[in-house]
Amino acid sequence: MHLFAANYLKANPGAQFAIAQVSGTIERSFTNADWSAATRFREARDFRPDVIIAFFGANVPRTYDENPSASARTFGAAVGETLDFIDQDGRAQVVISEGYYIRPALDAEKRALAERRGATWVEIDDIRRRADTHGLHNHPNDLGMTMIAQRFQSAVLQGKTNRK
């Protein structure tokens, strides 16, 4: 996201950014029955973003993929609740992406959410399948990060707006 922010600032001087850490606030905890976006994302809501990029899922336990319906809520439902809480009036442009790690269950839920919300869906399968985009611990390396940032930049520049 830092590369995206740097590129975006070139075209939009003065833009401000907030990055929400999601590994503990959603990815590892959304399956808990008492999970709530309202208890975890107040600062993001108060920021009132014009653009929201949802690019996460790597820290969702792998056991979730085997039986998503066994959870208190699906990952897609938790992401949707989070977006609804942060963007309460539906004015933000929302961009939702495949994750860098190949997780078909998570990607399908996020894609369905993007379609329901009228959000921009960003595919990165071609990037994540390239051997030259992987770095330490299979995270995206500099090339992978640059390509992903460019993909988000293109999606945001398309200017699609969220229509819940």
XYZ file of C-alpha atoms in Angstrom:
164
model
C 0.000 0.000 0.000
C 2.929 2.310 0.568
C 3.879 2.128 -3.113
C 0.291 2.827 -4.123
C 0.203 5.835 -1.771
C 3.451 7.238 -3.163
C 2.211 6.913 -6.750
C -1.207 8.330 -5.908
C 0.366 11.366 -4.246
C 2.181 12.222 -7.464
C -1.160 12.734 -9.206
C -3.047 13.967 -6.138
C -0.771 16.145 -3.982
C -2.160 16.574 -0.501
C -4.002 13.263 -0.448
C -4.022 11.623 2.971
C -3.876 7.926 3.769
C -4.771 5.628 6.621
C -3.697 2.015 6.645
C -5.705 -0.313 8.874
C -3.846 -3.275 10.241
C -6.069 -6.268 9.593
C -4.120 -9.354 10.646
C -5.420 -9.320 14.218
C -8.446 -7.087 13.837
C -10.180 -9.146 11.161
C -8.142 -11.947 9.562
C -7.429 -13.920 12.743
C -10.528 -12.941 14.699
C -13.573 -12.651 12.408
C -14.625 -16.222 13.213
C -15.138 -15.346 16.891
C -18.821 -15.048 17.724
C -18.249 -11.705 19.491
C -16.290 -10.143 16.596
C -17.512 -6.736 15.498
C -16.132 -4.203 13.018
C -17.442 -1.437 15.294
C -15.035 -2.436 18.055
C -12.003 -2.564 15.753
C -12.290 0.052 13.020
C -13.508 3.295 14.620
C -10.387 5.216 13.573
C -10.806 4.099 9.969
C -14.465 5.174 10.035
C -13.593 8.525 11.600
C -11.017 9.100 8.840
C -13.920 9.129 6.316
C -12.002 7.710 3.373
C -12.783 8.594 -0.218
C -11.165 5.370 -1.421
C -10.968 2.024 0.377
C -8.683 -0.719 -0.888
C -9.381 -4.140 0.619
C -6.307 -6.269 -0.034
C -6.015 -8.880 2.667
C -6.733 -12.453 3.724
C -3.246 -13.921 4.122
C -3.612 -14.441 7.872
C -6.997 -16.150 7.788
C -6.421 -19.613 9.282
C -6.100 -22.251 6.552
C -8.680 -24.396 8.341
C -11.306 -21.832 7.318
C -10.905 -22.812 3.648
C -12.060 -26.361 4.366
C -15.466 -25.378 5.772
C -16.322 -21.657 5.789
C -19.897 -22.330 6.906
C -18.605 -23.737 10.213
C -17.624 -20.219 11.324
C -19.800 -17.706 13.145
C -19.631 -15.621 9.940
C -17.910 -15.939 6.598
C -14.832 -13.932 5.730
C -16.821 -12.152 3.025
C -19.494 -11.200 5.564
C -16.843 -9.821 7.931
C -15.226 -7.786 5.144
C -18.680 -6.526 4.161
C -19.490 -5.569 7.754
C -16.154 -3.761 7.963
C -16.797 -1.833 4.757
C -20.337 -0.977 5.901
C -18.990 0.335 9.199
C -16.131 2.359 7.719
C -18.147 3.748 4.801
C -21.520 4.209 6.473
C -22.927 6.545 3.843
C -21.631 4.516 0.879
C -19.724 7.427 -0.640
C -16.244 5.862 -0.855
C -14.849 4.226 -3.942
C -14.225 0.623 -2.880
C -11.616 -1.610 -4.477
C -11.502 -5.274 -3.450
C -8.744 -7.595 -4.584
C -7.750 -11.187 -4.752
C -5.193 -11.975 -2.081
C -1.576 -12.563 -2.930
C -1.797 -16.105 -1.587
C -3.983 -18.377 -3.649
C -7.038 -18.994 -1.455
C -10.025 -19.817 -3.700
C -12.601 -19.743 -0.885
C -11.525 -16.290 0.296
C -11.232 -14.922 -3.234
C -14.714 -16.191 -4.132
C -16.236 -14.550 -1.056
C -14.466 -11.255 -1.733
C -15.434 -11.302 -5.408
C -19.099 -11.945 -4.550
C -18.940 -9.068 -2.063
C -17.447 -6.761 -4.712
C -20.245 -7.681 -7.119
C -22.973 -7.128 -4.492
C -21.544 -3.741 -3.493
C -20.730 -2.517 -6.976
C -17.093 -2.283 -5.922
C -14.167 -2.543 -8.304
C -12.766 -6.087 -8.380
C -9.021 -6.375 -8.965
C -7.513 -9.606 -10.215
C -3.869 -10.258 -9.442
C -3.713 -13.958 -10.280
C -1.242 -13.311 -13.089
C 1.035 -11.498 -10.626
C 0.817 -14.019 -7.791
C 1.533 -16.960 -10.110
C 4.774 -15.464 -11.444
C 7.895 -16.945 -9.855
C 9.733 -13.621 -10.125
C 7.235 -11.758 -7.903
C 7.798 -13.849 -4.757
C 10.177 -12.920 -1.978
C 10.879 -13.975 1.581
C 8.225 -16.296 3.078
C 6.405 -16.208 -0.270
C 5.428 -12.563 0.266
C 5.487 -10.337 -2.790
C 8.967 -9.006 -3.497
C 9.701 -5.507 -4.818
C 8.548 -6.439 -8.318
C 5.376 -8.033 -6.973
C 4.618 -5.033 -4.773
C 5.202 -2.641 -7.673
C 2.909 -4.618 -9.963
C 0.175 -4.852 -7.321
C 0.411 -1.104 -6.605
C 0.097 -0.393 -10.330
C -2.962 -2.632 -10.547
C -4.625 -0.744 -7.681
C -3.644 2.580 -9.229
C -5.344 1.587 -12.477
C -8.453 0.447 -10.615
C -8.742 3.685 -8.647
C -8.154 5.807 -11.732
C -11.057 4.050 -13.442
C -13.125 5.985 -10.929
C -15.842 3.459 -10.221
C -17.815 4.430 -7.165
C -19.378 2.232 -4.545
C -23.116 1.687 -4.880
C -24.149 -0.570 -1.982
